Short mmCIF file of C-alpha atoms and ligand atoms in Angstrom, two decimals:
data_model
loop_
_atom_site.label_atom_id
_atom_site.label_comp_id
_atom_site.label_asym_id
_atom_site.label_seq_id
_atom_site.Cartn_x
_atom_site.Cartn_y
_atom_site.Cartn_z
CA MET Y 1 285.78 53.13 310.82
CA PRO Y 2 284.40 56.65 311.11
CA GLU Y 3 283.19 57.57 314.60
CA LEU Y 4 282.04 60.91 316.02
CA PRO Y 5 285.34 62.82 315.41
CA GLU Y 6 285.66 61.59 311.83
CA VAL Y 7 282.06 62.40 310.91
CA GLU Y 8 282.44 65.81 312.58
CA THR Y 9 285.60 66.38 310.53
CA VAL Y 10 283.77 65.53 307.30
CA ARG Y 11 280.94 67.86 308.32
CA ARG Y 12 283.29 70.78 308.86
CA SER Y 13 285.08 70.17 305.57
CA LEU Y 14 281.77 70.17 303.69
CA ILE Y 15 280.21 73.38 304.97
CA ASP Y 16 282.04 75.79 302.67
CA LYS Y 17 281.49 73.56 299.66
CA ILE Y 18 277.77 72.87 299.75
CA VAL Y 19 275.87 75.11 302.19
CA GLY Y 20 273.78 77.58 300.19
CA GLN Y 21 274.21 75.55 297.02
CA ARG Y 22 271.36 74.28 294.85
CA ILE Y 23 271.08 70.60 293.90
CA ARG Y 24 270.99 70.08 290.15
CA SER Y 25 271.05 66.33 289.73
CA LEU Y 26 271.83 62.94 291.19
CA ARG Y 27 273.80 60.10 289.65
CA VAL Y 28 274.01 56.57 290.97
CA GLY Y 29 276.52 53.99 289.74
CA ASP Y 30 276.16 50.24 289.53
CA PHE Y 31 275.24 49.81 293.20
CA PRO Y 32 271.69 51.21 293.54
CA GLY Y 33 271.52 49.73 297.08
CA ILE Y 34 273.32 52.88 298.19
CA LEU Y 35 269.87 54.57 298.29
CA ALA Y 36 268.54 51.92 300.72
CA GLY Y 37 265.80 50.65 298.42
CA GLU Y 38 264.68 53.94 296.88
CA ARG Y 39 264.72 54.58 293.12
CA VAL Y 40 267.12 57.18 291.77
CA ASP Y 41 264.37 58.96 289.79
CA ASP Y 42 262.12 59.21 292.84
CA VAL Y 43 264.86 60.67 295.02
CA LEU Y 44 265.98 63.04 292.28
CA ALA Y 45 262.42 64.30 291.77
CA ARG Y 46 262.27 65.21 295.46
CA ILE Y 47 265.68 66.85 295.85
CA ALA Y 48 266.26 68.56 292.49
CA GLY Y 49 266.24 72.35 292.89
CA ARG Y 50 266.52 72.21 296.68
CA VAL Y 51 269.13 74.36 298.43
CA VAL Y 52 271.36 73.06 301.24
CA ARG Y 53 270.56 74.97 304.42
CA GLY Y 54 273.17 73.40 306.68
CA VAL Y 55 275.18 70.30 307.52
CA ARG Y 56 274.69 68.71 310.94
CA ARG Y 57 275.98 65.64 312.69
CA ARG Y 58 273.98 63.34 314.94
CA ALA Y 59 276.06 60.51 316.46
CA LYS Y 60 277.79 58.97 313.42
CA TYR Y 61 275.23 60.30 310.92
CA LEU Y 62 275.82 63.29 308.69
CA ILE Y 63 272.62 65.24 308.01
CA ILE Y 64 272.44 67.62 305.05
CA ASP Y 65 269.42 69.84 305.70
CA LEU Y 66 267.50 71.04 302.65
CA ASP Y 67 265.29 74.12 302.34
CA ASP Y 68 262.03 72.12 302.31
CA ASP Y 69 262.54 70.66 305.81
CA THR Y 70 263.78 67.34 304.44
CA ALA Y 71 267.37 66.16 304.61
CA ILE Y 72 269.90 63.87 303.01
CA VAL Y 73 271.22 61.52 305.68
CA VAL Y 74 274.61 59.90 305.12
CA HIS Y 75 275.90 56.97 307.15
CA LEU Y 76 279.51 56.19 306.28
CA ARG Y 77 279.56 52.89 308.21
CA MET Y 78 282.83 50.99 307.56
CA THR Y 79 284.57 52.49 304.55
CA GLY Y 80 282.19 55.15 303.22
CA ARG Y 81 283.74 58.40 302.13
CA LEU Y 82 282.31 61.75 301.00
CA SER Y 83 284.30 63.90 298.61
CA ALA Y 84 283.46 67.36 297.34
CA VAL Y 85 285.12 67.56 293.94
CA PRO Y 86 284.82 69.59 290.74
CA ARG Y 87 282.32 68.12 288.26
CA ASP Y 88 285.02 67.26 285.71
CA GLU Y 89 286.97 65.12 288.18
CA PRO Y 90 287.12 61.49 286.92
CA THR Y 91 284.96 58.90 288.66
CA LEU Y 92 286.48 57.98 292.04
CA ARG Y 93 287.48 54.51 293.11
CA PHE Y 94 284.41 52.67 294.52
CA GLU Y 95 282.19 55.66 293.67
CA HIS Y 96 278.48 54.80 294.03
CA LEU Y 97 276.68 58.13 294.04
CA ALA Y 98 277.14 61.79 293.15
CA ILE Y 99 274.95 64.75 294.06
CA GLU Y 100 275.53 67.46 291.46
CA PHE Y 101 275.36 71.05 292.65
CA ALA Y 102 274.73 74.17 290.57
CA ASN Y 103 278.21 75.50 291.45
CA ASP Y 104 279.70 72.59 289.47
CA ILE Y 105 280.77 70.78 292.62
CA ASP Y 106 279.87 67.11 292.99
CA LEU Y 107 279.36 65.58 296.39
CA ARG Y 108 280.47 62.01 295.76
CA PHE Y 109 280.01 58.97 297.95
CA SER Y 110 282.47 56.12 297.53
CA ASP Y 111 282.54 52.96 299.60
CA GLN Y 112 284.66 49.88 299.14
CA ARG Y 113 282.63 47.67 301.48
CA LYS Y 114 279.19 48.98 300.40
CA PHE Y 115 277.76 49.16 303.93
CA GLY Y 116 277.25 52.94 303.81
CA ARG Y 117 273.93 54.53 302.84
CA VAL Y 118 272.64 57.86 301.51
CA VAL Y 119 268.96 58.40 302.29
CA HIS Y 120 266.54 61.24 301.59
CA ALA Y 121 264.60 61.68 304.83
CA HIS Y 122 261.48 63.57 305.81
CA ARG Y 123 260.91 65.30 309.15
CA ASP Y 124 259.32 62.17 310.67
CA ASP Y 125 262.27 59.99 309.64
CA LEU Y 126 264.68 62.49 311.18
CA ASP Y 127 262.71 62.58 314.43
CA ARG Y 128 262.70 58.78 314.59
CA LEU Y 129 266.45 58.67 313.97
CA ASP Y 130 267.01 61.23 316.70
CA GLN Y 131 264.87 59.29 319.16
CA ARG Y 132 266.67 56.01 318.75
CA LEU Y 133 270.09 57.59 319.27
CA GLY Y 134 271.45 58.32 322.73
CA ARG Y 135 273.01 61.46 324.13
CA GLU Y 136 275.70 63.40 322.31
CA PRO Y 137 278.87 63.01 324.41
CA LEU Y 138 280.15 66.51 323.64
CA GLU Y 139 276.89 68.24 324.52
CA ARG Y 140 275.66 69.51 327.88
CA GLY Y 141 273.19 66.69 328.48
CA PHE Y 142 276.06 64.23 328.79
CA SER Y 143 277.06 64.82 332.41
CA ALA Y 144 278.89 62.57 334.86
CA ALA Y 145 275.72 62.38 336.97
CA TRP Y 146 273.66 61.26 333.98
CA LEU Y 147 276.25 58.67 333.00
CA GLU Y 148 276.42 57.30 336.53
CA GLU Y 149 272.67 56.99 336.72
CA ARG Y 150 272.53 55.14 333.38
CA LEU Y 151 275.43 52.79 334.06
CA ARG Y 152 273.93 51.78 337.39
CA ARG Y 153 271.09 50.08 335.49
CA ARG Y 154 273.31 48.21 333.04
CA THR Y 155 274.84 44.84 333.81
CA GLY Y 156 276.68 44.39 330.50
CA LYS Y 157 280.40 44.81 330.01
CA ILE Y 158 281.32 48.49 330.08
CA LYS Y 159 282.88 48.34 326.61
CA ALA Y 160 279.68 46.96 325.04
CA VAL Y 161 277.53 49.45 326.94
CA LEU Y 162 279.61 52.40 325.69
CA LEU Y 163 279.27 51.11 322.11
CA ASP Y 164 275.46 51.09 322.42
CA GLN Y 165 274.36 53.94 320.13
CA GLY Y 166 271.03 54.11 321.97
CA LEU Y 167 272.86 55.20 325.12
CA ILE Y 168 275.65 57.44 323.80
CA GLY Y 169 275.67 58.45 320.14
CA GLY Y 170 278.93 58.47 318.22
CA LEU Y 171 281.38 56.32 320.19
CA GLY Y 172 282.95 53.35 318.39
CA ASN Y 173 285.74 50.88 318.90
CA ILE Y 174 288.65 53.34 318.70
CA TYR Y 175 287.44 55.96 321.16
CA VAL Y 176 285.92 53.50 323.61
CA ASP Y 177 289.26 51.69 323.97
CA GLU Y 178 291.10 55.00 324.35
CA SER Y 179 288.62 56.32 326.92
CA LEU Y 180 288.68 53.15 329.04
CA PHE Y 181 292.47 53.17 329.07
CA ARG Y 182 292.64 56.78 330.18
CA ALA Y 183 290.02 56.13 332.85
CA ARG Y 184 291.93 52.98 333.96
CA ILE Y 185 288.86 50.75 333.64
CA HIS Y 186 289.01 47.19 332.32
CA PRO Y 187 286.77 46.80 329.23
CA GLU Y 188 285.09 43.71 330.71
CA ARG Y 189 284.01 45.32 333.98
CA ARG Y 190 280.25 45.18 334.47
CA ALA Y 191 278.87 48.68 333.95
CA ASN Y 192 276.92 48.69 337.22
CA THR Y 193 280.05 47.84 339.26
CA LEU Y 194 281.88 51.08 338.43
CA THR Y 195 282.42 53.35 341.43
CA PRO Y 196 281.27 57.00 341.23
CA GLU Y 197 284.91 58.03 341.03
CA GLU Y 198 285.49 55.64 338.11
CA VAL Y 199 282.44 56.98 336.30
CA ARG Y 200 283.74 60.52 336.76
CA ARG Y 201 287.10 59.49 335.32
CA LEU Y 202 285.37 57.75 332.42
CA HIS Y 203 283.18 60.76 331.70
CA ARG Y 204 286.21 63.05 331.68
CA ALA Y 205 288.16 60.61 329.49
CA ILE Y 206 285.39 60.28 326.88
CA ARG Y 207 285.08 64.05 326.55
CA GLY Y 208 288.83 64.62 326.52
CA VAL Y 209 289.53 61.95 323.92
CA LEU Y 210 286.70 63.06 321.63
CA ARG Y 211 287.62 66.75 321.86
CA ALA Y 212 291.27 66.02 321.09
CA ALA Y 213 290.30 63.76 318.19
CA VAL Y 214 288.01 66.41 316.71
CA ASP Y 215 290.86 68.93 317.05
CA GLY Y 216 293.17 66.44 315.29
CA ARG Y 217 290.59 66.05 312.49
CA GLY Y 218 289.97 62.41 313.32
CA THR Y 219 291.93 59.19 313.04
CA THR Y 220 292.96 57.68 309.74
CA PHE Y 221 293.52 54.01 310.51
CA SER Y 222 292.99 52.66 307.02
CA SER Y 223 290.95 54.77 304.66
CA PHE Y 224 289.35 57.75 306.40
CA GLU Y 225 289.65 61.14 304.68
CA ASP Y 226 287.62 64.32 304.98
CA ALA Y 227 285.65 65.75 302.04
CA GLU Y 228 288.78 67.46 300.72
CA GLY Y 229 290.93 64.33 300.85
CA ASN Y 230 292.86 65.18 304.05
CA ARG Y 231 293.79 62.37 306.39
CA GLY Y 232 293.16 62.60 310.16
CA ARG Y 233 296.04 63.42 312.47
CA TYR Y 234 294.79 61.88 315.70
CA GLY Y 235 296.15 58.39 314.92
CA ARG Y 236 299.52 59.22 316.42
CA GLU Y 237 297.84 60.15 319.72
CA LEU Y 238 296.24 56.74 320.14
CA LEU Y 239 297.59 55.08 323.30
CA VAL Y 240 296.04 51.61 323.03
CA TYR Y 241 293.85 51.16 319.96
CA GLY Y 242 295.71 48.99 317.46
CA HIS Y 243 298.60 48.47 319.92
CA GLY Y 244 297.37 45.35 321.76
CA GLY Y 245 300.07 42.65 321.78
CA LYS Y 246 302.50 45.02 320.03
CA SER Y 247 303.46 47.98 322.22
CA PRO Y 248 304.17 48.60 325.89
CA CYS Y 249 301.73 50.65 327.96
CA SER Y 250 302.68 54.33 327.84
CA ARG Y 251 301.96 54.60 331.56
CA CYS Y 252 303.54 51.49 333.12
CA GLY Y 253 305.52 49.73 330.39
CA THR Y 254 303.56 46.44 330.54
CA LEU Y 255 302.86 44.91 327.13
CA LEU Y 256 299.34 45.93 326.07
CA GLU Y 257 296.93 43.03 325.57
CA ARG Y 258 294.43 42.25 322.88
CA ALA Y 259 291.12 40.49 323.53
CA VAL Y 260 287.66 40.24 322.00
CA VAL Y 261 285.04 42.03 324.09
CA GLY Y 262 281.45 42.31 322.94
CA GLY Y 263 282.52 40.86 319.60
CA ARG Y 264 285.07 43.62 319.01
CA GLY Y 265 288.86 43.55 319.00
CA THR Y 266 289.94 45.34 322.17
CA SER Y 267 293.28 46.67 323.37
CA PHE Y 268 294.00 47.45 327.01
CA CYS Y 269 296.71 47.43 329.68
CA PRO Y 270 296.27 44.44 332.03
CA ARG Y 271 298.02 46.34 334.83
CA CYS Y 272 296.53 49.87 334.57
CA GLN Y 273 293.05 48.51 333.81
CA PRO Y 274 292.46 45.82 336.46
CA THR Y 275 289.46 43.51 336.22
CA ARG Y 276 288.37 44.68 339.68
CA GLY Y 277 287.84 48.33 340.58
ZN1 ZN M 1 299.79 50.17 332.04
#
């Protein structure tokens, strides 16, 4: 499931392919729901002839800015994938949409599970999206002091709180489990019971894990690839995610455990991450 590092990786792999390029057309396959209720002709009428000014990321959203102050917003969700391919490339597996550019590159969206969406958004929509998303964990505004102040007001389990996109934008199941392990915090601890020292460790862990994952071009657990078809390399660095019940803790040798926390499969070390701080 693409999280911040994977979406950032896709963003970087797209820049050379589509920035400065003019949109020629738009094709949608047999799943029109990809456009979130909009009609292909309506979207095409608005984006045809527009030039891509830049590609940004906000939390787990990819935002393709156009030269009329609108943007194409892509949410990969579970299995969505963007591929920049030559026009004559055969239709991809699970391909639902293609944006055709004047340089004969197609930006194609494929998605086995069909949860992903591609939406043409105006300024107001973009502002609303920005407002409902929390802080970017790799930007300045995400400080240990800010995190401590926010967690003090939250009584939910720390894992669920960290997954809340309205608090921190871009964290998902993989990087929350990895961050909590590195910070030695049990995923079921109540957020407001963390000590200042634990919050500082958590803050450092979140940043460290995300930076390393971006450097490793993301994690490919099942299907993730960047826009050029490269798989992520960070998977081999994962210390707990996917290892619960299977591998010993890399720090103490205890068998890692698997539990469901906040409705999500969760891996942790019962010894290094005690239920009490
Ligand atoms: Zn351990």
